[in-house]
Structures are given as structure tokens and as C-alpha cells.
Amino acid sequence: MQRTAIGGAGFLIATNSLSSDLAASTPTSASSSMIGVPFEARERVRLGIIGVGGRGTSLLEDLLAIENVEVKAICDLLPGKVARAQRAVTNAGQAEPASFSKGEWDFKNLTELDLDIVYIATPWNWHVPMALTAMKNGKHAAVEVPACTTLQECWDLVDTSEATRKHCVILENCCYGSTEMMVLGMVRDGVFGEITHGEAAYLHDLRSILTSSEGEGLWRRFPHIQRNGNLYPTHGLGPVAHYMDIHRGDRFDYMVSVSSSEASLSAYVKANFADRDPKRAEKYICGDMNTSIIKTLKGRTILLQHDVVNPRPYSRLNSISGTKGGAFADYPPRVFVDGSKQEDWQNIDAFRDKYEHPLWKTTGELARKMGGHGGMDYIMNYRLMDCLKRGLVPDINCYDAAAWSAPTPLSEASVAQNGAPQKFPDFTRGKENVHSDSPGFALQT
Ligand SMILES: NC(=O)c1ccc[n+]([C@@H]2O[C@H](COP(=O)([O-])OP(=O)(O)OC[C@H]3O[C@@H](n4cnc5c(N)ncnc54)[C@H](O)[C@@H]3O)[C@@H](O)[C@H]2O)c1
């Protein structure tokens, strides 16, 4: 993958060529599947983190609150951020972790240490080189969202996970929300009948973050100059993929996508930055609202939207409907059950006693206290560490990481072709049914 330096602070943004991306839609190796492969059990988890900006710092706080997790190494471009993270580790009573801050490839040295798993919370263009290096050096990789941004990168994650027999987990915290885990339990219990449609989105006004002079403002705006499509598909899509048993009996087949015109980010920059500010010369091509429809092999549909620049309340849509006349919709979370005395939506709390996930029952109080995104971050980290310690199959694997991230290049290609359908590669290589009768997401306890 070609890398081009643009933007401030030496950040590199991946350039993505549509033609090479489309050519990359076939697998390059035929190693055996990672579906259903358990972690090796261990008493303690030795962990390294690459990237301790906003997200890495928050993940670190959670990890330090989990028993028998040792944070052994920290890497960031900025030595000050590494020192801050090291202090957090020693303040938690652990030995000072090794530090790596000697340039943008120093993370390689971290992956050569004696570690079980490497967390990656860096800008998007670094996720794949870091995850590949970690797996090739014998470590499991846990990658922030989106895991990858081109089809070639999707395949690189899958091929390397299969070849090294190391897991590549996407850190999709929204799958661990209290509501999402409850709804998954209701789906599995048949409350909604056979699911035929779902809605997923990332609708979040990020204008001030995108244009900030620190943190994500240093890199996250640049894809808006380079790509027109859904730049951040996984927060909404991960939970809906679980409701629909994607890679556990079904699979994304193809998608169509259109983008609205671009107006909001350029208007915001014009209104908030002086004429001489370099941002005023930037040309954004990413439409304000990108709308896609995914069709699954079993014929289900998913509405998938992305809008990070219009002023509006936060939403991931997060809704499903099925044959029994049952439906769930979020924001606020509500359930409609056909034939019940209630003729309108019922608050989801009415179902909490029966359907709250065991992880939330046992760990929810601490998770809410830790606070990250209402507690879902802690539940995700707790669960991943628990799977590592007990030698369980991870809830989320390289196929999920690839398929949930693939809507970025596929939406970009569809938008460029006036909404023409784009096939999802079969990242599982025909194995999507192999574990359809296994316990499934977060149910192996
Ligand atoms: N799951 C969530 O809810 C959630 C929330 C926020 C961000 N994220 C994701 O987390 C990732 C990081 O986002 P953030 O908000 O922390 O951004 P950030 O800019 O605050 O932090 C990124 C950090 O990575 C470091 N970095 C950059 N290149 C590096 C390199 N080559 N080697 C070592 N360190 C390097 C930077 O110095 C910075 O400290 C992104 O992928 C983002 O999409 C996820």
C-alpha cells in the first residue's frame, strides 16, 4: 500500500486506489480457518499498547482495572504520552512498562517482547501494518475501529491471522453495550421471529473534533479530502451483524451506496477559521450523509448510514425487524411485540429482568463506574481478557474485522459508480456456516 504524507504533525494518510482495491477481492492464501479457534489458556495476560492518545488512554484505564492483566509495554510517537501512560501503570501498582517512542516504526520493537496480545489504538492508516507485525511476531492483535480501510488490507488481516494462527480482534465496543447484548439475547430467544431487516449507522457531529489542532484533528479530517463513502462503518454494523448471525450462518453478499453532496464540513471550516488558516484551502469530497444497503446471502437487508458533519443528536440507529411482528429500535431503546396488549413501543427496561446479559449482571456496576461509553468499553475489555485467560474462542475474529470494515472501500466504489452493486469478498472462504450451531457471540461462558 502506498503511503503519502499529508496534513500536519508528520501523520501519514493511506492513499487508496479504487482499481487496485477492486482487484484485491480474491484471497491470496488458503490457510485453515480461524473460526472457532480458542485462545491458549493462561493465568495472566501480558499486554502491550500502541497509541496512547485519547482512545488508548481510555482502554489502558479499563485494562488496569482487570485482575491478572499486566501492561508490559507502551508505544506512542510522543514520549510525553508514553510517560503519562507509564505513570498510570505504576500508579496501578504494576512494574514500569517498557517504552517505545523512537519514531513511527518503533512499534516493531514492542511486538518483539514477550507479550500475549498487542492493543492498537492509532490513526487508521497504521492499524494494519501494526496488526500484521504483531501477529507475525507471535502476538494476538486487538485493533481499534475500523480495523482496515481497503479490501487489500482486509485480506491482509485475514491471511496473516490464518497463516500465523494468531487472532485479530476488532475492538468494536458497541457490540458490548447493555442494550445491544440484551437485544442479541432476545433475537436468539425468538422474540422478533426471523430477522429480515436491520438498520445501523454512525451519526455523530464530529466537526469540532475533526478540525481540532490536537488528537484526531491531526489526522481524521484527511480521509474527508480523499474518499467519498462510509468512513466509519463498524459501530452500527457490528451489533446488527451479530443479530443476523453474520459469519455464524449468514454473510454479507453485496451492497449499494450513494452519498449526499458535501456542505457541512466546508461550511463549518469557513465559519470558524480565518482566511489564512490552511484548513480553508482544503476541499472535502466526502458527502455529508452516505447511505448504503447491504444484502445478505440469506436475503436480509441492512440500511447503513454515515454522517459525522451535520449537527444532529448522536445515533447508531441500531434497529431490527422480523417475522413475528416483533421489532426493536434504539434512541431511545424500545421494543414492539405484535399481539401484546401494548399497541405502541415499550421501553426496553420491561425486558431487562429476563434478558440482561450475564456479563452486565455480574460486571455492569463496575463497568458503569469506569464510564467508557456507558460501560461498554470495560465489558469489552473484561470479556477479551477473560477469553484469553480461560482459553475461550474470542467473540470477534479476523473475518468480522474484515467484513465490518469492508463497507468503506465498497461504499466508495459504489458511490463512484452511481450506486452500482459491489460484491463483498467471502473472507471466510465458504466457511460462514461452520459454526452456525456454536454458542456464538459472548454466549460461551
Ligand atoms: N471504539 C471507540 O469508541 C473509539 C473511540 C475513539 C477512537 N477510536 C479509534 O481509536 C483509534 C485512535 O483514535 P484516538 O482518538 O485515540 O486518536 P488520537 O489522535 O488521540 O491518538 C492516536 C495516537 O496514536 C499515536 N500514533 C500515531 N502514529 C503512531 C505510530 N506510528 N506509532 C506509535 N504511535 C502512533 C499518536 O501519537 C496518538 O497519540 C482510531 O482508530 C479511532 O478510530 C475508537
Short mmCIF file of N, CA and C in Angstrom, two decimals, residues 204-368:
data_model
loop_
_atom_site.label_atom_id
_atom_site.label_comp_id
_atom_site.label_asym_id
_atom_site.label_seq_id
_atom_site.Cartn_x
_atom_site.Cartn_y
_atom_site.Cartn_z
N HIS A 204 -22.91 11.21 14.12
CA HIS A 204 -22.24 11.83 15.27
C HIS A 204 -21.56 13.11 14.78
N ASP A 205 -21.98 14.22 15.32
CA ASP A 205 -21.40 15.51 14.90
C ASP A 205 -19.97 15.63 15.43
N LEU A 206 -19.00 15.39 14.54
CA LEU A 206 -17.58 15.41 14.94
C LEU A 206 -16.87 16.67 14.43
N ARG A 207 -17.62 17.70 14.01
CA ARG A 207 -16.96 18.82 13.33
C ARG A 207 -15.86 19.46 14.16
N SER A 208 -16.11 19.63 15.46
CA SER A 208 -15.06 20.31 16.23
C SER A 208 -13.86 19.38 16.44
N ILE A 209 -14.11 18.07 16.59
CA ILE A 209 -13.00 17.11 16.75
C ILE A 209 -12.20 17.03 15.45
N LEU A 210 -12.90 16.97 14.32
CA LEU A 210 -12.21 16.84 13.02
C LEU A 210 -11.32 18.04 12.72
N THR A 211 -11.67 19.20 13.25
CA THR A 211 -10.92 20.42 12.93
C THR A 211 -10.06 20.90 14.09
N SER A 212 -9.95 20.07 15.13
CA SER A 212 -9.16 20.45 16.30
C SER A 212 -7.67 20.50 15.94
N SER A 213 -6.88 21.21 16.75
CA SER A 213 -5.45 21.23 16.48
C SER A 213 -4.71 20.19 17.32
N GLU A 214 -5.45 19.25 17.89
CA GLU A 214 -4.80 18.14 18.61
C GLU A 214 -5.63 16.87 18.41
N GLY A 215 -5.09 15.75 18.92
CA GLY A 215 -5.81 14.47 18.86
C GLY A 215 -6.24 14.13 17.44
N GLU A 216 -7.50 13.73 17.30
CA GLU A 216 -7.98 13.26 15.99
C GLU A 216 -7.99 14.37 14.93
N GLY A 217 -7.99 15.62 15.39
CA GLY A 217 -7.94 16.73 14.44
C GLY A 217 -6.67 16.72 13.60
N LEU A 218 -5.63 15.97 14.07
CA LEU A 218 -4.36 15.91 13.33
C LEU A 218 -4.40 14.90 12.18
N TRP A 219 -5.44 14.05 12.13
CA TRP A 219 -5.45 13.03 11.06
C TRP A 219 -6.83 12.66 10.55
N ARG A 220 -7.87 12.79 11.36
CA ARG A 220 -9.14 12.16 10.99
C ARG A 220 -9.92 12.96 9.92
N ARG A 221 -9.54 14.20 9.69
CA ARG A 221 -10.21 15.01 8.66
C ARG A 221 -9.73 14.64 7.25
N PHE A 222 -8.49 14.13 7.14
CA PHE A 222 -7.90 13.95 5.82
C PHE A 222 -8.62 12.93 4.94
N PRO A 223 -9.15 11.84 5.50
CA PRO A 223 -9.96 10.96 4.64
C PRO A 223 -11.15 11.68 4.00
N HIS A 224 -11.63 12.75 4.62
CA HIS A 224 -12.74 13.51 4.02
C HIS A 224 -12.29 14.25 2.76
N ILE A 225 -10.98 14.42 2.61
CA ILE A 225 -10.44 15.07 1.41
C ILE A 225 -10.22 14.01 0.31
N GLN A 226 -10.02 12.76 0.75
CA GLN A 226 -9.59 11.72 -0.20
C GLN A 226 -10.67 10.75 -0.65
N ARG A 227 -11.72 10.57 0.19
CA ARG A 227 -12.64 9.46 -0.09
C ARG A 227 -14.09 9.92 0.06
N ASN A 228 -14.97 9.37 -0.75
CA ASN A 228 -16.40 9.67 -0.64
C ASN A 228 -17.14 8.36 -0.42
N GLY A 229 -17.56 8.14 0.81
CA GLY A 229 -18.26 6.90 1.15
C GLY A 229 -18.47 6.84 2.65
N ASN A 230 -18.61 5.63 3.18
CA ASN A 230 -18.79 5.45 4.62
C ASN A 230 -17.43 5.21 5.26
N LEU A 231 -16.92 6.21 5.97
CA LEU A 231 -15.56 6.14 6.51
C LEU A 231 -15.49 5.37 7.83
N TYR A 232 -16.63 5.14 8.47
CA TYR A 232 -16.61 4.61 9.85
C TYR A 232 -17.82 3.68 10.04
N PRO A 233 -17.77 2.50 9.40
CA PRO A 233 -18.98 1.68 9.37
C PRO A 233 -19.23 0.77 10.57
N THR A 234 -18.25 0.50 11.41
CA THR A 234 -18.36 -0.68 12.28
C THR A 234 -19.20 -0.50 13.55
N HIS A 235 -19.32 0.73 14.06
CA HIS A 235 -20.05 0.88 15.34
C HIS A 235 -21.51 0.45 15.21
N GLY A 236 -22.15 0.84 14.11
CA GLY A 236 -23.54 0.43 13.92
C GLY A 236 -23.63 -1.01 13.42
N LEU A 237 -22.70 -1.36 12.53
CA LEU A 237 -22.81 -2.63 11.81
C LEU A 237 -22.47 -3.86 12.67
N GLY A 238 -21.51 -3.72 13.58
CA GLY A 238 -21.09 -4.87 14.39
C GLY A 238 -22.27 -5.51 15.13
N PRO A 239 -23.02 -4.73 15.92
CA PRO A 239 -24.15 -5.33 16.64
C PRO A 239 -25.21 -5.93 15.71
N VAL A 240 -25.52 -5.24 14.60
CA VAL A 240 -26.54 -5.77 13.68
C VAL A 240 -26.03 -7.07 13.04
N ALA A 241 -24.72 -7.12 12.74
CA ALA A 241 -24.14 -8.36 12.20
C ALA A 241 -24.34 -9.50 13.19
N HIS A 242 -24.21 -9.22 14.48
CA HIS A 242 -24.45 -10.28 15.46
C HIS A 242 -25.92 -10.68 15.51
N TYR A 243 -26.83 -9.68 15.44
CA TYR A 243 -28.26 -10.04 15.45
C TYR A 243 -28.57 -10.99 14.29
N MET A 244 -27.84 -10.81 13.16
CA MET A 244 -28.13 -11.59 11.96
C MET A 244 -27.22 -12.80 11.79
N ASP A 245 -26.42 -13.12 12.82
CA ASP A 245 -25.53 -14.29 12.76
C ASP A 245 -24.59 -14.26 11.57
N ILE A 246 -24.09 -13.08 11.25
CA ILE A 246 -23.12 -12.97 10.15
C ILE A 246 -21.85 -13.72 10.55
N HIS A 247 -21.36 -14.56 9.66
CA HIS A 247 -20.23 -15.48 9.86
C HIS A 247 -20.54 -16.60 10.84
N ARG A 248 -21.79 -16.71 11.21
CA ARG A 248 -22.24 -17.83 12.04
C ARG A 248 -23.51 -18.40 11.42
N GLY A 249 -23.55 -18.38 10.08
CA GLY A 249 -24.71 -18.92 9.35
C GLY A 249 -25.15 -18.04 8.19
N ASP A 250 -24.72 -16.79 8.18
CA ASP A 250 -25.06 -15.90 7.06
C ASP A 250 -23.82 -15.04 6.76
N ARG A 251 -23.90 -14.26 5.71
CA ARG A 251 -22.74 -13.47 5.30
C ARG A 251 -23.23 -12.28 4.49
N PHE A 252 -22.48 -11.15 4.53
CA PHE A 252 -22.80 -10.02 3.66
C PHE A 252 -22.53 -10.45 2.21
N ASP A 253 -23.49 -10.17 1.32
CA ASP A 253 -23.34 -10.61 -0.07
C ASP A 253 -22.90 -9.43 -0.95
N TYR A 254 -23.73 -8.37 -0.99
CA TYR A 254 -23.33 -7.20 -1.79
C TYR A 254 -23.93 -5.94 -1.18
N MET A 255 -23.46 -4.79 -1.63
CA MET A 255 -24.02 -3.53 -1.13
C MET A 255 -24.10 -2.49 -2.23
N VAL A 256 -25.04 -1.56 -2.06
CA VAL A 256 -25.13 -0.39 -2.94
C VAL A 256 -25.02 0.85 -2.05
N SER A 257 -24.52 1.94 -2.61
CA SER A 257 -24.26 3.10 -1.77
C SER A 257 -24.35 4.40 -2.56
N VAL A 258 -24.93 5.42 -1.93
CA VAL A 258 -24.93 6.77 -2.52
C VAL A 258 -24.55 7.77 -1.43
N SER A 259 -23.95 8.86 -1.85
CA SER A 259 -23.60 9.93 -0.90
C SER A 259 -24.35 11.20 -1.27
N SER A 260 -24.72 11.96 -0.25
CA SER A 260 -25.27 13.29 -0.49
C SER A 260 -24.12 14.22 -0.92
N SER A 261 -24.46 15.43 -1.25
CA SER A 261 -23.42 16.43 -1.52
C SER A 261 -22.66 16.73 -0.23
N GLU A 262 -21.49 17.31 -0.37
CA GLU A 262 -20.71 17.77 0.79
C GLU A 262 -21.05 19.23 1.04
N ALA A 263 -21.35 19.61 2.26
CA ALA A 263 -21.61 21.02 2.56
C ALA A 263 -21.22 21.39 3.98
N SER A 264 -21.45 20.46 4.91
CA SER A 264 -21.41 20.85 6.31
C SER A 264 -20.00 21.11 6.84
N LEU A 265 -19.05 20.23 6.47
CA LEU A 265 -17.69 20.41 6.99
C LEU A 265 -17.06 21.67 6.39
N SER A 266 -17.26 21.90 5.10
CA SER A 266 -16.67 23.10 4.49
C SER A 266 -17.33 24.36 5.07
N ALA A 267 -18.65 24.31 5.32
CA ALA A 267 -19.32 25.49 5.90
C ALA A 267 -18.78 25.75 7.32
N TYR A 268 -18.54 24.68 8.06
CA TYR A 268 -18.04 24.81 9.43
C TYR A 268 -16.64 25.45 9.43
N VAL A 269 -15.79 24.96 8.52
CA VAL A 269 -14.42 25.50 8.43
C VAL A 269 -14.47 26.97 8.04
N LYS A 270 -15.33 27.29 7.09
CA LYS A 270 -15.46 28.69 6.64
C LYS A 270 -15.93 29.59 7.79
N ALA A 271 -16.83 29.06 8.60
CA ALA A 271 -17.41 29.89 9.67
C ALA A 271 -16.48 30.02 10.87
N ASN A 272 -15.55 29.07 11.04
CA ASN A 272 -14.79 29.03 12.29
C ASN A 272 -13.29 29.27 12.18
N PHE A 273 -12.77 29.36 10.94
CA PHE A 273 -11.32 29.55 10.79
C PHE A 273 -11.03 30.73 9.88
N ALA A 274 -9.99 31.45 10.24
CA ALA A 274 -9.66 32.68 9.49
C ALA A 274 -9.20 32.34 8.07
N ASP A 275 -9.27 33.32 7.18
CA ASP A 275 -8.92 33.13 5.77
C ASP A 275 -7.53 32.50 5.61
N ARG A 276 -6.57 32.91 6.48
CA ARG A 276 -5.19 32.44 6.31
C ARG A 276 -4.99 31.02 6.86
N ASP A 277 -5.97 30.46 7.54
CA ASP A 277 -5.82 29.11 8.09
C ASP A 277 -5.77 28.10 6.92
N PRO A 278 -4.75 27.20 6.93
CA PRO A 278 -4.62 26.23 5.82
C PRO A 278 -5.87 25.38 5.61
N LYS A 279 -6.66 25.19 6.65
CA LYS A 279 -7.88 24.37 6.50
C LYS A 279 -8.83 24.99 5.48
N ARG A 280 -8.76 26.33 5.34
CA ARG A 280 -9.69 27.00 4.42
C ARG A 280 -9.43 26.58 2.97
N ALA A 281 -8.20 26.08 2.71
CA ALA A 281 -7.89 25.66 1.31
C ALA A 281 -8.23 24.19 1.06
N GLU A 282 -8.64 23.49 2.10
CA GLU A 282 -8.94 22.06 1.92
C GLU A 282 -10.25 21.86 1.16
N LYS A 283 -10.28 20.83 0.31
CA LYS A 283 -11.50 20.52 -0.46
C LYS A 283 -12.00 19.15 -0.01
N TYR A 284 -13.15 19.15 0.64
CA TYR A 284 -13.70 17.89 1.13
C TYR A 284 -14.57 17.26 0.05
N ILE A 285 -14.38 15.95 -0.15
CA ILE A 285 -15.20 15.27 -1.17
C ILE A 285 -16.18 14.28 -0.56
N CYS A 286 -16.05 14.01 0.73
CA CYS A 286 -16.93 13.01 1.35
C CYS A 286 -18.31 13.64 1.57
N GLY A 287 -19.33 13.05 0.99
CA GLY A 287 -20.69 13.58 1.15
C GLY A 287 -21.10 13.60 2.62
N ASP A 288 -21.91 14.58 3.00
CA ASP A 288 -22.31 14.69 4.41
C ASP A 288 -22.95 13.40 4.91
N MET A 289 -23.91 12.89 4.14
CA MET A 289 -24.60 11.65 4.52
C MET A 289 -24.33 10.59 3.46
N ASN A 290 -23.77 9.48 3.90
CA ASN A 290 -23.62 8.33 3.00
C ASN A 290 -24.64 7.28 3.42
N THR A 291 -25.40 6.78 2.45
CA THR A 291 -26.43 5.77 2.73
C THR A 291 -26.17 4.54 1.88
N SER A 292 -26.06 3.39 2.54
CA SER A 292 -25.82 2.13 1.83
C SER A 292 -26.90 1.13 2.20
N ILE A 293 -27.10 0.15 1.34
CA ILE A 293 -27.93 -1.01 1.70
C ILE A 293 -27.10 -2.25 1.45
N ILE A 294 -27.00 -3.07 2.49
CA ILE A 294 -26.29 -4.36 2.37
C ILE A 294 -27.33 -5.46 2.23
N LYS A 295 -27.09 -6.39 1.34
CA LYS A 295 -27.95 -7.57 1.22
C LYS A 295 -27.14 -8.77 1.69
N THR A 296 -27.75 -9.65 2.50
CA THR A 296 -27.01 -10.82 2.96
C THR A 296 -27.36 -12.03 2.08
N LEU A 297 -26.55 -13.09 2.20
CA LEU A 297 -26.81 -14.30 1.40
C LEU A 297 -28.20 -14.86 1.67
N LYS A 298 -28.67 -14.73 2.92
CA LYS A 298 -30.00 -15.26 3.26
C LYS A 298 -31.11 -14.29 2.90
N GLY A 299 -30.77 -13.18 2.24
CA GLY A 299 -31.80 -12.28 1.73
C GLY A 299 -32.17 -11.13 2.66
N ARG A 300 -31.49 -11.02 3.82
CA ARG A 300 -31.80 -9.90 4.72
C ARG A 300 -31.22 -8.61 4.17
N THR A 301 -31.76 -7.47 4.63
CA THR A 301 -31.21 -6.18 4.23
C THR A 301 -30.77 -5.40 5.46
N ILE A 302 -29.74 -4.57 5.26
CA ILE A 302 -29.27 -3.68 6.33
C ILE A 302 -29.10 -2.28 5.74
N LEU A 303 -29.81 -1.32 6.33
CA LEU A 303 -29.57 0.09 6.00
C LEU A 303 -28.36 0.54 6.80
N LEU A 304 -27.36 1.13 6.13
CA LEU A 304 -26.13 1.53 6.82
C LEU A 304 -25.83 2.99 6.48
N GLN A 305 -25.74 3.85 7.50
CA GLN A 305 -25.52 5.28 7.22
C GLN A 305 -24.29 5.83 7.95
N HIS A 306 -23.74 6.90 7.40
CA HIS A 306 -22.57 7.56 7.99
C HIS A 306 -22.72 9.07 7.80
N ASP A 307 -22.72 9.80 8.90
CA ASP A 307 -22.76 11.27 8.83
C ASP A 307 -22.08 11.80 10.08
N VAL A 308 -20.89 12.40 9.91
CA VAL A 308 -20.15 12.91 11.07
C VAL A 308 -20.01 14.43 11.02
N VAL A 309 -20.78 15.08 10.16
CA VAL A 309 -20.58 16.52 9.97
C VAL A 309 -21.84 17.37 10.09
N ASN A 310 -23.02 16.76 10.10
CA ASN A 310 -24.22 17.57 10.28
C ASN A 310 -24.56 17.68 11.76
N PRO A 311 -24.98 18.86 12.22
CA PRO A 311 -25.39 18.99 13.61
C PRO A 311 -26.68 18.21 13.85
N ARG A 312 -26.62 17.20 14.68
CA ARG A 312 -27.80 16.38 14.98
C ARG A 312 -27.47 15.52 16.20
N PRO A 313 -28.50 15.00 16.88
CA PRO A 313 -28.22 14.14 18.04
C PRO A 313 -27.54 12.85 17.61
N TYR A 314 -26.73 12.33 18.50
CA TYR A 314 -25.99 11.08 18.24
C TYR A 314 -26.95 9.92 18.02
N SER A 315 -26.63 9.04 17.05
CA SER A 315 -27.40 7.81 16.88
C SER A 315 -26.59 6.78 16.10
N ARG A 316 -26.78 5.51 16.48
CA ARG A 316 -26.26 4.41 15.65
C ARG A 316 -27.44 3.64 15.04
N LEU A 317 -28.62 4.23 15.02
CA LEU A 317 -29.88 3.63 14.55
C LEU A 317 -30.18 2.33 15.32
N ASN A 318 -29.38 1.29 15.10
CA ASN A 318 -29.49 0.06 15.88
C ASN A 318 -30.92 -0.44 15.96
N SER A 319 -31.45 -0.91 14.83
CA SER A 319 -32.81 -1.44 14.89
C SER A 319 -32.92 -2.70 14.02
N ILE A 320 -33.92 -3.52 14.36
CA ILE A 320 -34.16 -4.75 13.59
C ILE A 320 -35.66 -5.02 13.53
N SER A 321 -36.07 -5.75 12.51
CA SER A 321 -37.45 -6.22 12.49
C SER A 321 -37.48 -7.63 11.94
N GLY A 322 -38.52 -8.38 12.37
CA GLY A 322 -38.57 -9.79 12.00
C GLY A 322 -40.00 -10.27 11.77
N THR A 323 -40.12 -11.56 11.51
CA THR A 323 -41.39 -12.12 11.01
C THR A 323 -42.51 -12.14 12.03
N LYS A 324 -42.16 -12.29 13.31
CA LYS A 324 -43.22 -12.46 14.29
C LYS A 324 -43.92 -11.15 14.61
N GLY A 325 -43.59 -10.11 13.82
CA GLY A 325 -44.17 -8.82 14.13
C GLY A 325 -43.48 -8.16 15.30
N GLY A 326 -42.30 -8.69 15.65
CA GLY A 326 -41.54 -8.06 16.72
C GLY A 326 -40.54 -7.10 16.12
N ALA A 327 -40.20 -6.04 16.84
CA ALA A 327 -39.20 -5.10 16.34
C ALA A 327 -38.49 -4.45 17.51
N PHE A 328 -37.26 -4.03 17.24
CA PHE A 328 -36.52 -3.25 18.23
C PHE A 328 -35.98 -2.02 17.53
N ALA A 329 -36.06 -0.88 18.19
CA ALA A 329 -35.45 0.34 17.66
C ALA A 329 -34.77 1.06 18.81
N ASP A 330 -33.66 1.73 18.49
CA ASP A 330 -32.88 2.40 19.55
C ASP A 330 -33.08 3.91 19.48
N TYR A 331 -32.53 4.59 20.47
CA TYR A 331 -32.52 6.07 20.53
C TYR A 331 -33.93 6.65 20.57
N PRO A 332 -34.69 6.39 21.65
CA PRO A 332 -34.37 5.55 22.82
C PRO A 332 -34.69 4.09 22.55
N PRO A 333 -34.07 3.18 23.36
CA PRO A 333 -34.29 1.75 23.11
C PRO A 333 -35.72 1.32 23.43
N ARG A 334 -36.38 0.72 22.46
CA ARG A 334 -37.78 0.34 22.62
C ARG A 334 -38.08 -0.92 21.81
N VAL A 335 -39.13 -1.61 22.27
CA VAL A 335 -39.46 -2.91 21.67
C VAL A 335 -40.94 -2.91 21.33
N PHE A 336 -41.29 -3.46 20.20
CA PHE A 336 -42.69 -3.66 19.86
C PHE A 336 -42.91 -5.15 19.66
N VAL A 337 -43.87 -5.71 20.38
CA VAL A 337 -44.16 -7.13 20.20
C VAL A 337 -45.60 -7.25 19.70
N ASP A 338 -45.74 -7.78 18.51
CA ASP A 338 -47.06 -7.91 17.89
C ASP A 338 -47.95 -8.82 18.74
N GLY A 339 -49.20 -8.45 18.87
CA GLY A 339 -50.14 -9.30 19.59
C GLY A 339 -50.14 -9.07 21.09
N SER A 340 -49.18 -8.26 21.59
CA SER A 340 -49.21 -7.99 23.03
C SER A 340 -50.25 -6.91 23.30
N LYS A 341 -50.61 -6.72 24.60
CA LYS A 341 -51.64 -5.73 24.92
C LYS A 341 -51.18 -4.32 24.56
N GLN A 342 -49.85 -4.11 24.62
CA GLN A 342 -49.30 -2.79 24.31
C GLN A 342 -49.40 -2.55 22.81
N GLU A 343 -50.03 -1.46 22.40
CA GLU A 343 -50.13 -1.21 20.96
C GLU A 343 -49.00 -0.33 20.45
N ASP A 344 -48.20 0.17 21.38
CA ASP A 344 -47.12 1.07 20.99
C ASP A 344 -45.79 0.45 21.42
N TRP A 345 -44.69 1.15 21.15
CA TRP A 345 -43.39 0.70 21.62
C TRP A 345 -43.41 0.60 23.15
N GLN A 346 -42.68 -0.40 23.68
CA GLN A 346 -42.46 -0.49 25.13
C GLN A 346 -41.00 -0.18 25.40
N ASN A 347 -40.73 0.50 26.53
CA ASN A 347 -39.34 0.74 26.91
C ASN A 347 -38.65 -0.61 27.09
N ILE A 348 -37.41 -0.71 26.65
CA ILE A 348 -36.71 -2.00 26.72
C ILE A 348 -36.51 -2.47 28.16
N ASP A 349 -36.61 -1.54 29.11
CA ASP A 349 -36.44 -1.93 30.52
C ASP A 349 -37.43 -3.01 30.94
N ALA A 350 -38.58 -3.06 30.26
CA ALA A 350 -39.58 -4.08 30.60
C ALA A 350 -39.03 -5.49 30.37
N PHE A 351 -37.97 -5.59 29.57
CA PHE A 351 -37.42 -6.91 29.23
C PHE A 351 -36.11 -7.19 29.98
N ARG A 352 -35.69 -6.22 30.81
CA ARG A 352 -34.35 -6.31 31.40
C ARG A 352 -34.17 -7.51 32.32
N ASP A 353 -35.17 -7.75 33.18
CA ASP A 353 -35.03 -8.86 34.14
C ASP A 353 -34.72 -10.16 33.42
N LYS A 354 -35.43 -10.39 32.33
CA LYS A 354 -35.27 -11.67 31.64
C LYS A 354 -34.05 -11.70 30.73
N TYR A 355 -33.72 -10.55 30.12
CA TYR A 355 -32.74 -10.61 29.03
C TYR A 355 -31.42 -9.89 29.27
N GLU A 356 -31.25 -9.24 30.40
CA GLU A 356 -29.94 -8.59 30.60
C GLU A 356 -28.85 -9.66 30.52
N HIS A 357 -27.79 -9.36 29.77
CA HIS A 357 -26.73 -10.35 29.57
C HIS A 357 -26.01 -10.64 30.89
N PRO A 358 -25.64 -11.91 31.14
CA PRO A 358 -24.94 -12.26 32.39
C PRO A 358 -23.71 -11.39 32.65
N LEU A 359 -23.00 -10.99 31.60
CA LEU A 359 -21.80 -10.15 31.81
C LEU A 359 -22.20 -8.81 32.43
N TRP A 360 -23.32 -8.27 31.99
CA TRP A 360 -23.78 -6.98 32.54
C TRP A 360 -24.33 -7.17 33.94
N LYS A 361 -24.95 -8.35 34.20
CA LYS A 361 -25.47 -8.60 35.55
C LYS A 361 -24.33 -8.66 36.54
N THR A 362 -23.22 -9.33 36.15
CA THR A 362 -22.14 -9.54 37.12
C THR A 362 -21.14 -8.38 37.14
N THR A 363 -20.96 -7.70 36.04
CA THR A 363 -19.86 -6.74 35.91
C THR A 363 -20.36 -5.32 35.61
N GLY A 364 -21.68 -5.19 35.41
CA GLY A 364 -22.23 -3.92 34.94
C GLY A 364 -21.98 -2.74 35.88
N GLU A 365 -22.03 -3.01 37.20
CA GLU A 365 -21.87 -1.90 38.14
C GLU A 365 -20.48 -1.27 38.01
N LEU A 366 -19.45 -2.13 37.99
CA LEU A 366 -18.09 -1.61 37.83
C LEU A 366 -17.92 -0.97 36.45
N ALA A 367 -18.50 -1.62 35.42
CA ALA A 367 -18.38 -1.09 34.05
C ALA A 367 -18.93 0.33 33.99
N ARG A 368 -20.10 0.55 34.60
CA ARG A 368 -20.72 1.89 34.56
C ARG A 368 -19.86 2.89 35.32
#
